[in-house]
Every structure is written in structure tokens, then in C-alpha cells.
Amino acid sequence: MTELSLCTKESFDAVMRKYADMVYKLAYSRTGSTYDADDILQEVFLRYIRADKTYNDEEHRKAWLLRITINCTKSYLTSAWNRHTDYEEPDPNIGAEDPALKASETKNDVMNALMTLPEKYRTAIYLFYYEDMSIAQIAKTVGTSETNIKTRLSRGREMLKEKLKGVEFDV
Amino acid sequence: MFKDELNIAFENIKPSPELLDRVSAMMNEEVKRKKPPLQMRVVKYAGIAAAVALAAGGTLLFFAGQNNGVETSGAAKSIAPTAVASVTQENNPASEKINAAVAQAEEAAEAENVSADTVIIEEAAETEPAVASEPPATTTTATSAGIYAGADSDADAGMSFSENVEGAKTFKTVENSISADAAPINEAADDEAADAVPMMIAEAPAADESSNGSTEDYIARKNEEETPIAVDMVSVAEAEKTADYSEEAMAPQAVGDSAYAGDAEEECLEADICESDSDEYIGVKDIYADDPQKAFRVIEFIPDPLWNSVDPAEANAWYESFPIDLASGEVPDSLESYPNVYTFIKHFGISGERLKELIGYMITDEQIDILYHGTVAEITAEFASPLSIVKGDKIYSWYWITTHTAEDCAAVGITAEELLAHGY
């Protein structure tokens, strides 16, 4: 039995708090909306409780949560009606006094560039660079071949290089 | 490095503490909904135990009548002490043997470090309920929710598990006896026992639900409903050691003259939302482009690359200039009445070449040609979603049709035959 048992409500809560950040960021990277990410976060952990699985280890649990997040965002995006764009432009006035945010013009450029990618490329880029997952892990999580993941990463990088002049990729 | 910049970009993208508390509360509610209250579980297990006791009592009576001194049956050994204490049987010489069996069950439970109820339940699940040759002279029946596996057999034996009034009264007797006489309930152990109970007792489906196989099959099916592909991280780690991630190895295989002619055929995550980029699809399927509830395919939403190609303030001003209020639920009925790719490129003067550059991954050359050279009616017809009904320059989407009456549909010329033909 892993450290985070699935049998008590305390464990469910601990799992949620441990992985909420990861689920939220992935949901945001796919939808570009904090509102949608909020809803998807709740949906993912509701499904987690209802599935009530046991896991081989934490990596297994993490992969399962990522997979469910991807599934939830798919369902969510295809039912969206009142959207003219899938990406919320960050409000430039929010946190204007925050030095960390002020210094994040780069952050906005990177986020903007990332959000212009097709959703599949975006997911691959995000999981590879932000979640530090390997090609094989991403392929298994997303449910496709390693070749496809490599292709998506390569094309995603090409598109990002065009938009982010001078950015270096460490692979 | 891009990775560092990506980390910075996502630094402030996180769930708020309020959201986490909300999710936590939701999870607590879900857990409560799944797990019956403690008292219910005690009553449930006591009911099961009492049923087993009655069945065993009937068997013992039978054997006692046949042969004095016969050893208690296996079922009799699985009798809860508390339930048996409240079962009164008239003229039953075997009651002492039942009590002895109870003591044995308690010792066995202690040795296995589980509650006696768990032992009882597991044995009850495995043991065929005994059918007495004649109904035992007992004043106690047990009322359960019908989850006892042997309920039907016991009903045949004349013991009632129904929710009749008499049964409920006698069950109350059992319950009261348990509360009065039972040892203090160890909640933690009970929780453990509850969680250890095989699903076949706690959540066994009705017979027709599990008609495809055993309850184990049912459990396995339920567990797999949302189970992703199991991730074997050990073999993944091994494979990673020799993987080649150089640019050359990861360069896409050129297909024809265009690197974007389509990815290799891919497995779909979900059959109805297939993201395959194989050539049989028109362009790369954009996840927004083909929702059949929308009026149009492909051009309904303005993709980010197109939106971001103009000044954001101007784009927002243009979006706000339309009288229709999409956010409030108003439904457009014509191509030119609301923000979409067509109205966007017309307003901002985006050329066909530029459009292809920006969103060529989701629209074909032929579609671009129609978009720029066709009439409104032709464009409407070309891009209409499968569920939309086109009337000249007008288009009535699924959303429009399902939010208007039959009279409204007739008023705009939509016939019943057309509705049927489109699946309404």
C-alpha cells in the first residue's frame, strides 16, 4: 500500500492537495482559461474519488491523473459555446505593482506563444518541458505513439522558435 | 532556456486556496455519499450475522433431531456473538453449541486481527445458506437491504428478509439488543472491516446488472471504466536510457511537399473526439472546429493565431461591435451577424495567403477559396455544421433549433421533414 492510501477521506484530500497544482496547470495549458481550469480541477478529482483505484506507485497515480485531466479538457472544450478564443489574454493591470509580474513580460510572451500552438503540440511541449516527462511517459499518458510525440514536440518547437526569437531549447 | 521561461510563465498559474477548499469539501461529500454511516454498517452486518445464525440454527435443529452430539456446521461457527445473543429460539438444545461456535469465531477474528464481522461476512459469502427442512421456531427475523447473498434461499426456508412490519419490529429488537449487549464498537476497526468487506456484500449489484458474469467481473469492469493505459515506469525508465532525442532523430518525416500534410496515423483517445491528422480529415482537426452544435464547422471560432495577428484592442472593439450578445445566450442566424472567421477576415482585410499562413493547419485551400470568392449563401452551405439547417443566407444551428418552438421553426421555413432529416 502506498503512503497515500485511498481508503480514507484524509488520503483523498492529501492526494488532491499534492497534485492540484499539476492538474490545474495542465488544464490551463490546454484551455487557456482559469475558469475552465477551475472546473476541470474539480471534475478530475471527482473522477479520482469515484474510480477509487489502487496504484502501483506515485508515478502511476500521477500518470492516471494527467490522463484524466486530458480527457476532461477534451470533453470540456468540445462543449464550449460562448468562446471566441481559447485563451484569456492576461490583464496587464493585474499585479502591475508586483515586481515579479512586472518582470514577466517574458512570461507573457512565452505564454502567448505557447497558446498559439495547436492544442496537441501545446500539451506535448508542456508535459515535456514543464512536467519533465519523457517521450515515452508522455506517449503512454496521452495515449499515442512515441513517434507522434516526437513529431509534435519538434513542430511545436519550430512554431515557438518563430514566435520567440532567440529562445533556446535544451534538447 | 525555454524550460526556465516556461517555468516563469506558469509560476502564477495555480489554483486558489478557496478553490482547493471547495474541491476538498466536494470530495468529502462524495466520500460520505459512497460510505454508509457507521450505524447503518453495524446494523447491516448484524443483519447478515443474524441471518447466518438463523440458517445455522435451522441446520442444527435438523441435525440435532437426527443425531444428538453432531458437530456444529461450518455455518454455525460463523455466528456473530451479538446477533446470536439476541436470537431467541424456543426449545433449541443446540444453543450452547452455537455459543461455543461464537467463541471460536471471536478467537479466529482476534488471531487474524480483523473484526469478527469481517470473518462472518467472508464466510457468509462463501457458505451456501442452509435450507432447513422445517422452519425453525424463532422469534427473530432480520431485515436487511437485500444484500445478503443468500436472501432468496432463506426466504424459501420461511425466513423473511423483506421489509414487512413484523420483520422491522423484530429487527429493531435485534438492533436494541446489540446496542445494549454488544461490546463497545471500535470505530477504527469497523472502518477497516468496512473497507475490507468484499464488494459482493457491500455493493453487490442486482442480479440483472451482473448478468454478464460474476461480481468479480463486474468489479473489474467498473474499475476499468476510466482506467488509462497502465504506465509501466520501470520499463519506461529502461527505454529512456538508450533513447535518442537529438534534432535529427526527432525531425518529422516529410510527407509530400508539406510538413503539415498530416501526422502519422494516431490512436484516438476517445472515438468520438478523434484527433487523427491523417489525410482523410479535412486539414488538421481543430478541437473547436467540428462541434456539431455550432452553426458552422471550421469558421465558428476565431483561432488564436488569427486573433493574435491583429491588435488586441482593435480585435476586442470589433468583437464588441456586434449587436448580438453571445455571452448571454443569443443565437445568431446568419454568417454576417456575429464574430467568426468570415467576419474577422473581412473586417481586418486578412488575405487568403495570410489566412493560410495563420490557420492553414485547420482549413483547406478549397475552403479558403470559397471563403473569399463565394456568396454568403455558398459559404453558409459549405461550412454549415451537420446539425444546422440552411435557408439561403440564413443558418439555424442545433442551438437555435433547440431553443425555439416548432412555430418559430415553421415561421422561418424549416419543415418537419428537414428537422427529421437532421436528426431532431
Coordinates of C-alpha atoms in Angstrom, one line a residue:
Chain A
M1 CA 0.0 0.0 0.0
T2 CA 1.5 3.4 -0.9
E3 CA 1.9 6.2 1.5
L4 CA -1.2 7.9 0.3
S5 CA -3.9 5.3 0.9
L6 CA -7.1 5.6 -1.0
C7 CA -9.4 4.4 1.7
T8 CA -9.9 7.4 3.9
K9 CA -11.1 10.9 3.2
E10 CA -7.9 12.3 4.6
S11 CA -5.9 10.5 2.0
F12 CA -8.1 11.7 -0.8
D13 CA -7.6 15.2 0.4
A14 CA -3.8 14.8 0.7
V15 CA -3.7 13.5 -2.9
M16 CA -5.7 16.4 -4.1
R17 CA -3.5 19.0 -2.4
K18 CA -0.4 17.3 -3.7
Y19 CA -1.5 17.1 -7.3
A20 CA -3.9 20.1 -7.7
D21 CA -1.2 22.3 -9.0
M22 CA -0.1 19.9 -11.7
V23 CA -3.7 19.2 -12.8
Y24 CA -4.6 22.9 -12.8
K25 CA -1.6 23.9 -14.9
L26 CA -2.2 21.2 -17.4
A27 CA -5.8 22.1 -17.6
Y28 CA -4.9 25.8 -18.1
S29 CA -2.3 25.0 -20.7
R30 CA -4.9 23.2 -22.7
T31 CA -7.8 25.6 -22.3
G32 CA -6.1 28.9 -21.7
S33 CA -8.8 29.8 -19.2
T34 CA -8.6 29.9 -15.4
Y35 CA -12.3 29.5 -15.2
D36 CA -12.2 26.3 -17.2
A37 CA -9.2 25.1 -15.2
D38 CA -11.2 25.6 -12.0
D39 CA -14.0 23.4 -13.3
I40 CA -11.7 20.8 -14.7
L41 CA -9.8 20.5 -11.4
Q42 CA -13.0 19.7 -9.6
E43 CA -14.0 17.2 -12.3
V44 CA -10.7 15.4 -12.2
F45 CA -10.7 14.8 -8.5
L46 CA -14.4 13.8 -8.5
R47 CA -13.5 11.1 -11.1
Y48 CA -10.5 10.2 -8.9
I49 CA -12.7 9.5 -6.0
R50 CA -15.3 7.6 -7.9
A51 CA -12.7 5.5 -9.6
D52 CA -11.2 4.6 -6.2
K53 CA -8.3 2.7 -7.7
T54 CA -5.2 1.4 -6.2
Y55 CA -1.9 2.4 -7.8
N56 CA 1.4 0.6 -8.2
D57 CA 3.3 3.7 -7.1
E58 CA 3.1 7.5 -7.2
E59 CA 4.2 7.7 -10.8
H60 CA 1.3 5.5 -11.7
R61 CA -1.1 7.8 -9.8
K62 CA 0.4 10.8 -11.4
A63 CA 0.1 9.4 -14.9
W64 CA -3.6 8.5 -14.2
L65 CA -4.4 12.0 -13.1
L66 CA -2.7 13.5 -16.1
R67 CA -4.6 11.2 -18.4
I68 CA -7.9 12.1 -16.8
T69 CA -7.1 15.8 -17.0
I70 CA -6.5 15.5 -20.7
N71 CA -9.8 13.6 -21.1
C72 CA -11.7 16.2 -19.1
T73 CA -10.3 19.1 -21.1
K74 CA -11.2 17.4 -24.3
S75 CA -14.8 17.0 -23.2
Y76 CA -14.9 20.5 -21.8
L77 CA -13.5 22.2 -24.9
T78 CA -15.9 20.5 -27.3
S79 CA -18.9 21.6 -25.3
A80 CA -17.8 25.3 -25.1
W81 CA -20.2 27.6 -26.8
N82 CA -19.6 31.2 -25.9
R83 CA -15.9 31.4 -26.8
H84 CA -14.4 33.4 -29.5
T85 CA -10.9 32.4 -28.4
D86 CA -9.5 29.7 -26.2
Y87 CA -7.0 31.9 -24.5
E88 CA -7.5 34.7 -22.0
E89 CA -5.1 37.5 -22.5
P90 CA -3.7 38.2 -19.1
D91 CA -5.0 41.5 -17.7
P92 CA -2.0 43.8 -17.9
N93 CA -3.3 45.8 -14.9
I94 CA -3.4 42.8 -12.6
G95 CA -0.3 42.8 -10.3
A96 CA 1.1 45.9 -12.0
E97 CA 2.9 46.7 -8.8
D98 CA 4.2 43.2 -8.4
P99 CA 7.9 43.2 -9.4
A100 CA 7.7 39.5 -10.2
L101 CA 4.8 40.1 -12.6
K102 CA 6.4 43.3 -14.0
A103 CA 9.4 41.3 -14.9
S104 CA 7.3 38.8 -16.5
E105 CA 6.9 40.4 -19.9
T106 CA 8.9 37.4 -20.9
K107 CA 6.3 35.2 -19.1
N108 CA 3.5 36.7 -21.2
D109 CA 5.4 36.3 -24.4
V110 CA 6.1 32.7 -23.7
M111 CA 2.5 32.1 -22.6
N112 CA 1.2 33.9 -25.6
A113 CA 3.4 31.9 -27.9
L114 CA 2.5 28.6 -26.2
M115 CA -1.2 29.3 -26.5
T116 CA -0.9 29.9 -30.2
L117 CA 0.2 26.3 -30.7
P118 CA -2.4 23.7 -31.7
E119 CA -3.6 22.0 -28.6
K120 CA -1.7 18.7 -29.2
Y121 CA 1.6 20.4 -29.7
R122 CA 0.9 22.6 -26.7
T123 CA 0.2 19.6 -24.5
A124 CA 3.4 17.8 -25.6
I125 CA 5.5 20.9 -25.1
Y126 CA 4.0 21.5 -21.6
L127 CA 4.4 17.9 -20.4
F128 CA 7.9 17.6 -21.7
Y129 CA 9.3 20.9 -20.6
Y130 CA 7.3 21.8 -17.5
E131 CA 6.4 18.4 -16.1
D132 CA 9.8 16.9 -17.1
M133 CA 8.2 13.9 -18.6
S134 CA 10.0 11.7 -21.0
I135 CA 8.8 11.0 -24.6
A136 CA 7.7 7.5 -23.5
Q137 CA 5.9 8.7 -20.5
I138 CA 4.0 11.4 -22.5
A139 CA 3.1 8.9 -25.2
K140 CA 1.7 6.5 -22.6
T141 CA -0.1 9.2 -20.8
V142 CA -1.6 10.8 -23.8
G143 CA -2.3 7.5 -25.5
T144 CA -0.4 7.7 -28.7
S145 CA 2.9 6.6 -30.1
E146 CA 6.3 8.0 -29.2
T147 CA 6.8 8.9 -32.9
N148 CA 3.8 11.2 -32.7
I149 CA 5.0 12.8 -29.6
K150 CA 8.4 13.4 -31.1
T151 CA 6.7 15.0 -34.1
R152 CA 4.5 17.2 -32.0
L153 CA 7.5 18.3 -29.9
S154 CA 9.5 19.1 -33.0
R155 CA 6.8 21.0 -34.7
G156 CA 5.8 22.8 -31.5
R157 CA 9.4 23.9 -31.1
E158 CA 9.6 25.1 -34.7
M159 CA 6.5 27.2 -34.2
L160 CA 7.7 28.6 -30.9
K161 CA 11.1 29.5 -32.3
E162 CA 9.4 31.6 -34.9
K163 CA 7.5 33.5 -32.3
L164 CA 10.1 33.6 -29.6
K165 CA 13.2 34.8 -31.4
G166 CA 16.4 33.6 -29.9
V167 CA 14.8 31.2 -27.4
E168 CA 16.9 28.1 -26.8
F169 CA 15.6 24.7 -26.3
D170 CA 17.6 22.4 -24.1
V171 CA 17.1 19.3 -26.2
Chain B
M1 CA 16.4 28.5 -21.9
F2 CA 12.8 27.8 -22.9
K3 CA 12.3 25.5 -19.9
D4 CA 13.2 28.2 -17.5
E5 CA 11.0 30.7 -19.2
L6 CA 8.2 28.3 -19.2
N7 CA 8.5 27.8 -15.5
I8 CA 8.3 31.5 -15.0
A9 CA 5.3 31.7 -17.3
F10 CA 3.4 29.1 -15.2
E11 CA 4.6 30.3 -11.9
N12 CA 1.4 32.2 -11.1
I13 CA -0.9 29.7 -12.7
K14 CA -2.2 27.8 -9.7
P15 CA -5.5 27.0 -8.0
S16 CA -6.5 29.5 -5.4
P17 CA -6.8 28.3 -1.7
E18 CA -10.5 28.9 -1.9
L19 CA -10.8 26.6 -4.9
L20 CA -8.8 23.9 -3.1
D21 CA -11.1 24.2 -0.1
R22 CA -14.1 23.9 -2.4
V23 CA -12.7 20.8 -4.0
S24 CA -11.8 19.3 -0.7
A25 CA -15.4 19.9 0.5
M26 CA -16.7 18.3 -2.6
M27 CA -14.5 15.3 -2.2
N28 CA -15.7 14.9 1.4
E29 CA -19.3 14.9 0.3
E30 CA -18.5 12.3 -2.3
V31 CA -16.8 10.1 0.2
K32 CA -19.8 10.4 2.6
R33 CA -22.1 9.6 -0.2
K34 CA -20.2 6.4 -1.0
K35 CA -19.8 5.1 2.5
P36 CA -22.9 4.4 4.6
P37 CA -22.9 5.8 8.1
L38 CA -21.3 3.7 10.8
Q39 CA -24.6 2.8 12.4
M40 CA -26.0 1.6 9.2
R41 CA -23.0 -0.6 8.7
V42 CA -23.3 -2.1 12.2
V43 CA -26.9 -2.8 11.6
K44 CA -26.2 -4.2 8.2
Y45 CA -23.5 -6.6 9.4
A46 CA -25.6 -7.6 12.4
G47 CA -28.4 -8.4 10.0
I48 CA -26.2 -10.6 7.9
A49 CA -24.9 -12.3 11.0
A50 CA -28.4 -12.9 12.3
A51 CA -29.4 -14.4 9.0
V52 CA -26.4 -16.7 9.1
A53 CA -27.3 -17.6 12.7
L54 CA -30.9 -18.4 11.7
A55 CA -29.7 -20.6 8.8
A56 CA -27.2 -22.3 11.0
G57 CA -29.8 -22.8 13.7
G58 CA -32.1 -24.4 11.3
T59 CA -29.4 -26.8 10.2
L60 CA -28.5 -27.6 13.8
L61 CA -32.1 -28.3 14.6
F62 CA -32.3 -30.7 11.7
F63 CA -29.1 -32.5 12.7
A64 CA -29.9 -32.3 16.4
G65 CA -33.1 -34.1 15.6
Q66 CA -31.3 -36.7 13.6
N67 CA -28.2 -37.3 15.7
N68 CA -27.5 -35.8 19.1
G69 CA -24.0 -34.7 19.6
V70 CA -23.3 -33.8 16.0
E71 CA -20.7 -31.2 15.5
T72 CA -21.8 -27.8 14.6
S73 CA -21.8 -27.0 10.9
G74 CA -19.4 -24.6 9.3
A75 CA -22.1 -22.0 9.1
A76 CA -22.8 -22.3 12.7
K77 CA -19.2 -21.4 13.5
S78 CA -19.7 -18.1 11.8
I79 CA -22.2 -16.6 14.1
A80 CA -21.8 -13.1 15.5
P81 CA -21.9 -13.2 19.3
T82 CA -24.0 -10.1 19.5
A83 CA -26.6 -11.2 17.0
V84 CA -26.8 -14.7 18.5
A85 CA -27.3 -13.2 21.9
S86 CA -30.5 -11.6 20.7
V87 CA -31.8 -14.5 18.8
T88 CA -34.2 -16.4 20.9
Q89 CA -35.1 -19.9 19.9
E90 CA -37.6 -21.9 21.7
N91 CA -36.6 -25.4 22.8
N92 CA -33.3 -25.3 21.0
P93 CA -30.9 -27.7 22.6
A94 CA -28.2 -26.6 20.2
S95 CA -27.9 -23.1 21.5
E96 CA -25.0 -24.0 23.7
K97 CA -23.2 -25.3 20.7
I98 CA -23.9 -22.1 18.9
N99 CA -22.4 -20.1 21.7
A100 CA -19.3 -22.3 21.6
A101 CA -19.0 -21.6 17.9
V102 CA -19.4 -17.9 18.6
A103 CA -16.4 -18.1 20.9
Q104 CA -14.4 -19.8 18.3
A105 CA -15.2 -17.2 15.7
E106 CA -14.1 -14.5 18.1
E107 CA -10.8 -16.2 18.7
A108 CA -10.3 -16.6 15.0
A109 CA -11.0 -12.9 14.4
E110 CA -8.6 -11.9 17.1
A111 CA -5.9 -14.1 15.6
E112 CA -6.4 -12.6 12.2
N113 CA -6.6 -9.1 13.6
V114 CA -9.9 -8.3 11.9
S115 CA -13.3 -7.7 13.3
A116 CA -15.4 -10.7 13.9
D117 CA -17.9 -9.2 11.5
T118 CA -15.4 -9.5 8.7
V119 CA -14.9 -13.2 9.4
I120 CA -18.6 -13.6 9.4
I121 CA -19.1 -11.7 6.2
E122 CA -16.4 -13.5 4.4
E123 CA -17.6 -16.9 5.5
A124 CA -21.2 -15.9 4.8
A125 CA -20.2 -15.0 1.3
E126 CA -18.7 -18.4 0.7
T127 CA -21.1 -20.6 2.6
E128 CA -24.3 -21.9 1.0
P129 CA -27.1 -20.8 3.1
A130 CA -28.6 -23.9 4.8
V131 CA -32.2 -24.7 4.0
A132 CA -34.0 -26.2 6.9
S133 CA -36.4 -28.9 6.4
E134 CA -38.9 -27.1 8.6
P135 CA -38.9 -23.5 9.7
P136 CA -37.1 -23.0 13.0
A137 CA -39.1 -21.9 16.0
T138 CA -37.5 -18.5 16.3
T139 CA -38.9 -15.2 17.3
T140 CA -36.3 -13.1 15.4
T141 CA -36.1 -12.2 11.8
A142 CA -33.6 -9.9 10.3
T143 CA -34.3 -7.1 8.0
S144 CA -31.6 -6.2 5.6
A145 CA -31.4 -4.2 2.4
G146 CA -31.4 -7.4 0.5
I147 CA -27.7 -7.5 0.2
Y148 CA -27.3 -10.9 1.9
A149 CA -26.3 -13.2 -0.8
G150 CA -28.5 -16.0 0.5
A151 CA -31.6 -13.9 0.9
D152 CA -33.6 -15.8 -1.6
S153 CA -32.8 -19.2 -0.2
D154 CA -33.6 -18.0 3.3
A155 CA -36.9 -16.7 2.0
D156 CA -37.6 -20.2 0.8
A157 CA -36.8 -21.5 4.2
G158 CA -39.6 -19.4 5.6
M159 CA -37.3 -16.7 7.0
S160 CA -38.2 -13.2 5.9
F161 CA -35.8 -10.6 4.7
S162 CA -38.5 -8.4 3.4
E163 CA -39.3 -5.0 4.8
N164 CA -42.6 -6.2 6.3
V165 CA -43.7 -4.5 9.5
E166 CA -43.1 -7.6 11.7
G167 CA -39.7 -8.0 10.4
A168 CA -38.9 -4.4 11.0
K169 CA -40.1 -4.7 14.6
T170 CA -38.1 -7.8 15.3
F171 CA -35.1 -6.2 13.6
K172 CA -35.5 -3.3 16.0
T173 CA -35.3 -5.9 18.7
V174 CA -32.0 -7.2 17.3
E175 CA -30.7 -3.7 17.0
N176 CA -31.6 -2.7 20.5
S177 CA -30.1 -5.9 21.8
I178 CA -26.9 -5.2 20.0
S179 CA -26.7 -1.7 21.5
A180 CA -27.4 -2.9 24.9
D181 CA -25.3 -6.0 25.0
A182 CA -22.6 -5.5 22.4
A183 CA -19.0 -4.6 23.3
P184 CA -18.1 -1.0 22.6
I185 CA -17.7 -0.6 18.9
N186 CA -14.2 0.0 17.7
E187 CA -14.8 2.6 15.1
A188 CA -11.4 2.4 13.5
A189 CA -11.5 -1.4 13.3
D190 CA -15.0 -1.1 12.0
D191 CA -13.9 1.3 9.3
E192 CA -11.1 -1.1 8.4
A193 CA -13.5 -4.0 8.3
A194 CA -15.9 -2.0 6.2
D195 CA -13.3 -1.2 3.8
A196 CA -12.1 -4.8 3.7
V197 CA -15.5 -6.2 3.0
P198 CA -15.6 -7.7 -0.4
M199 CA -17.7 -5.7 -2.7
M200 CA -20.0 -8.5 -3.3
I201 CA -21.5 -7.8 0.1
A202 CA -21.3 -4.1 0.4
E203 CA -22.2 -3.1 -3.1
A204 CA -23.3 -6.1 -4.9
P205 CA -25.3 -5.3 -8.0
A206 CA -28.8 -6.6 -8.6
A207 CA -28.8 -9.9 -10.4
D208 CA -29.7 -8.4 -13.7
E209 CA -26.8 -5.9 -13.5
S210 CA -24.2 -8.7 -13.1
S211 CA -25.8 -11.0 -15.6
N212 CA -22.7 -10.7 -17.7
G213 CA -20.7 -12.6 -15.2
S214 CA -19.6 -12.8 -11.6
T215 CA -19.3 -9.9 -9.3
E216 CA -15.6 -10.0 -9.7
D217 CA -16.1 -9.4 -13.4
Y218 CA -18.4 -6.5 -12.5
I219 CA -15.9 -5.0 -10.2
A220 CA -13.2 -5.4 -12.8
R221 CA -15.4 -3.7 -15.4
K222 CA -16.2 -0.8 -13.1
N223 CA -12.5 -0.3 -12.3
E224 CA -11.7 -0.1 -15.9
E225 CA -14.3 2.4 -16.9
E226 CA -11.9 5.3 -16.5
T227 CA -8.6 3.4 -16.3
P228 CA -6.0 4.8 -18.6
I229 CA -3.3 2.6 -20.1
A230 CA -1.2 1.3 -17.2
V231 CA 2.1 3.0 -17.1
D232 CA 5.0 0.7 -16.6
M233 CA 7.5 3.2 -15.4
V234 CA 10.3 0.7 -14.8
S235 CA 10.4 -0.4 -18.5
V236 CA 9.9 3.2 -19.5
A237 CA 12.9 4.2 -17.5
E238 CA 15.0 1.4 -19.0
A239 CA 13.9 2.5 -22.5
E240 CA 14.8 6.1 -21.8
K241 CA 18.5 5.2 -21.2
T242 CA 19.0 4.4 -24.9
A243 CA 16.6 6.9 -26.4
D244 CA 17.8 9.3 -29.0
Y245 CA 16.4 12.8 -28.7
S246 CA 18.7 14.7 -31.0
E247 CA 17.1 17.0 -33.5
E248 CA 17.9 14.6 -36.3
A249 CA 16.2 11.7 -34.7
M250 CA 13.2 13.9 -33.8
A251 CA 12.8 15.6 -37.1
P252 CA 9.3 14.9 -38.6
Q253 CA 9.1 12.6 -41.5
A254 CA 8.2 14.8 -44.6
V255 CA 5.0 13.8 -46.2
G256 CA 4.9 15.1 -49.8
D257 CA 5.8 18.7 -50.0
S258 CA 4.3 19.9 -46.9
A259 CA 5.4 19.1 -43.4
Y260 CA 1.9 19.7 -42.3
A261 CA 0.2 17.3 -44.6
G262 CA -0.6 15.2 -41.6
D263 CA 0.9 13.3 -38.8
A264 CA 1.3 9.5 -38.9
E265 CA -2.0 7.8 -38.1
E266 CA -2.6 8.1 -34.4
E267 CA -4.7 6.2 -31.9
C268 CA -7.7 8.2 -30.7
L269 CA -8.1 8.8 -27.0
E270 CA -11.8 8.9 -27.5
A271 CA -13.5 7.6 -30.5
D272 CA -15.9 10.5 -30.8
I273 CA -13.3 13.1 -30.5
C274 CA -10.7 11.7 -32.7
E275 CA -7.7 13.9 -33.3
S276 CA -6.1 12.0 -36.0
D277 CA -4.3 14.1 -38.6
S278 CA -4.5 11.5 -41.3
D279 CA -5.3 12.8 -44.7
E280 CA -8.8 11.6 -44.7
Y281 CA -9.7 14.5 -42.5
I282 CA -10.0 18.0 -43.8
G283 CA -6.9 19.7 -42.6
V284 CA -5.9 19.2 -39.0
K285 CA -9.0 18.8 -36.9
D286 CA -9.1 21.7 -34.6
I287 CA -10.7 20.8 -31.4
Y288 CA -13.1 23.7 -31.7
A289 CA -13.9 23.4 -35.3
D290 CA -16.3 20.5 -35.5
D291 CA -18.7 20.8 -32.7
P292 CA -22.0 19.9 -34.4
Q293 CA -24.0 22.1 -32.1
K294 CA -22.4 25.1 -33.5
A295 CA -23.8 26.8 -36.6
F296 CA -20.6 26.3 -38.7
R297 CA -17.7 24.0 -39.0
V298 CA -14.2 25.3 -39.0
I299 CA -15.1 29.0 -39.1
E300 CA -17.2 29.3 -36.0
F301 CA -14.5 30.3 -33.6
I302 CA -11.6 32.5 -34.3
P303 CA -8.4 30.5 -33.6
D304 CA -5.7 32.2 -31.6
P305 CA -3.2 32.6 -34.4
L306 CA -5.7 34.6 -36.3
W307 CA -6.9 36.6 -33.3
N308 CA -3.4 37.4 -32.3
S309 CA -2.4 38.6 -35.8
V310 CA -4.1 41.9 -35.2
D311 CA -4.0 44.5 -32.4
P312 CA -5.8 43.0 -29.4
A313 CA -7.6 46.2 -28.6
E314 CA -8.9 46.5 -32.1
A315 CA -9.9 42.9 -32.1
N316 CA -11.9 43.4 -28.9
A317 CA -13.5 46.5 -30.2
W318 CA -14.5 44.7 -33.3
Y319 CA -15.9 41.8 -31.3
E320 CA -17.9 44.2 -29.1
S321 CA -19.3 46.0 -32.1
F322 CA -21.8 43.2 -33.0
P323 CA -25.3 43.8 -31.6
I324 CA -25.7 40.1 -30.8
D325 CA -24.7 39.1 -27.2
L326 CA -23.3 35.6 -27.5
A327 CA -22.4 35.5 -23.8
S328 CA -26.0 35.9 -22.8
G329 CA -27.1 33.1 -24.9
E330 CA -28.3 34.9 -28.0
V331 CA -28.1 32.7 -31.0
P332 CA -27.0 34.1 -34.4
D333 CA -28.8 33.0 -37.6
S334 CA -26.6 34.3 -40.3
L335 CA -22.9 34.3 -41.2
E336 CA -22.6 38.1 -41.1
S337 CA -24.4 38.7 -37.8
Y338 CA -21.7 37.7 -35.3
P339 CA -18.0 37.3 -34.8
N340 CA -16.5 34.4 -36.7
V341 CA -13.6 33.8 -39.1
Y342 CA -15.5 35.2 -42.1
T343 CA -16.4 38.5 -40.5
F344 CA -13.0 38.7 -39.0
I345 CA -11.1 38.4 -42.2
K346 CA -13.5 40.8 -43.9
H347 CA -13.1 43.4 -41.2
F348 CA -9.4 43.3 -40.9
G349 CA -8.6 42.6 -44.5
I350 CA -6.8 39.4 -44.0
S351 CA -5.7 38.0 -47.3
G352 CA -6.1 34.4 -48.3
E353 CA -2.4 33.8 -48.3
R354 CA -2.1 35.3 -44.8
L355 CA -5.0 33.2 -43.6
K356 CA -3.4 30.0 -44.9
E357 CA -0.2 31.0 -43.1
L358 CA -2.0 31.5 -39.8
I359 CA -4.5 28.7 -39.8
G360 CA -3.6 26.5 -42.6
Y361 CA -3.5 23.6 -40.2
M362 CA -7.3 23.7 -39.9
I363 CA -8.6 24.8 -43.3
T364 CA -8.1 23.6 -46.8
D365 CA -7.3 25.6 -49.9
E366 CA -10.7 24.9 -51.3
Q367 CA -12.4 26.2 -48.2
I368 CA -10.3 29.3 -48.3
D369 CA -11.2 29.8 -51.9
I370 CA -14.9 29.6 -51.1
L371 CA -14.5 31.9 -48.1
Y372 CA -13.0 34.6 -50.3
H373 CA -14.9 34.1 -53.5
G374 CA -18.2 32.6 -52.6
T375 CA -21.5 34.3 -51.8
V376 CA -22.9 34.3 -48.3
A377 CA -25.3 31.5 -49.2
E378 CA -22.5 29.4 -50.7
I379 CA -20.2 30.0 -47.7
T380 CA -23.1 29.2 -45.4
A381 CA -23.8 26.0 -47.2
E382 CA -20.2 24.9 -47.4
F383 CA -19.4 25.4 -43.8
A384 CA -22.7 24.5 -42.1
S385 CA -22.5 22.0 -39.3
P386 CA -24.2 18.7 -39.8
L387 CA -27.0 19.6 -37.4
S388 CA -27.5 23.1 -38.9
I389 CA -30.3 23.8 -41.3
V390 CA -29.5 26.3 -44.0
K391 CA -32.1 28.5 -45.6
G392 CA -30.4 30.7 -48.2
D393 CA -28.3 33.2 -46.3
K394 CA -29.7 32.0 -43.0
I395 CA -28.5 29.3 -40.9
Y396 CA -30.2 27.6 -37.9
S397 CA -27.9 25.8 -35.7
W398 CA -28.7 23.0 -33.2
Y399 CA -28.6 25.6 -30.5
W400 CA -31.1 27.8 -32.4
I401 CA -33.5 24.9 -33.1
T402 CA -33.4 23.6 -29.6
T403 CA -34.2 27.0 -28.1
H404 CA -37.1 27.8 -30.4
T405 CA -40.5 26.4 -30.7
A406 CA -41.9 24.4 -33.6
E407 CA -43.9 27.5 -34.6
D408 CA -40.7 29.5 -34.7
C409 CA -39.1 26.9 -36.9
A410 CA -42.1 26.9 -39.2
A411 CA -42.0 30.7 -39.3
V412 CA -38.5 30.6 -40.8
G413 CA -39.4 27.9 -43.3
I414 CA -38.0 24.9 -41.5
T415 CA -40.2 21.9 -42.2
A416 CA -40.8 18.9 -40.1
E417 CA -39.1 16.7 -42.7
E418 CA -36.0 18.8 -42.6
L419 CA -35.9 18.5 -38.8
L420 CA -36.3 14.8 -39.0
A421 CA -33.6 14.6 -41.7
H422 CA -31.2 16.4 -39.5
G423 CA -31.8 14.1 -36.6
Y424 CA -34.2 16.2 -34.4

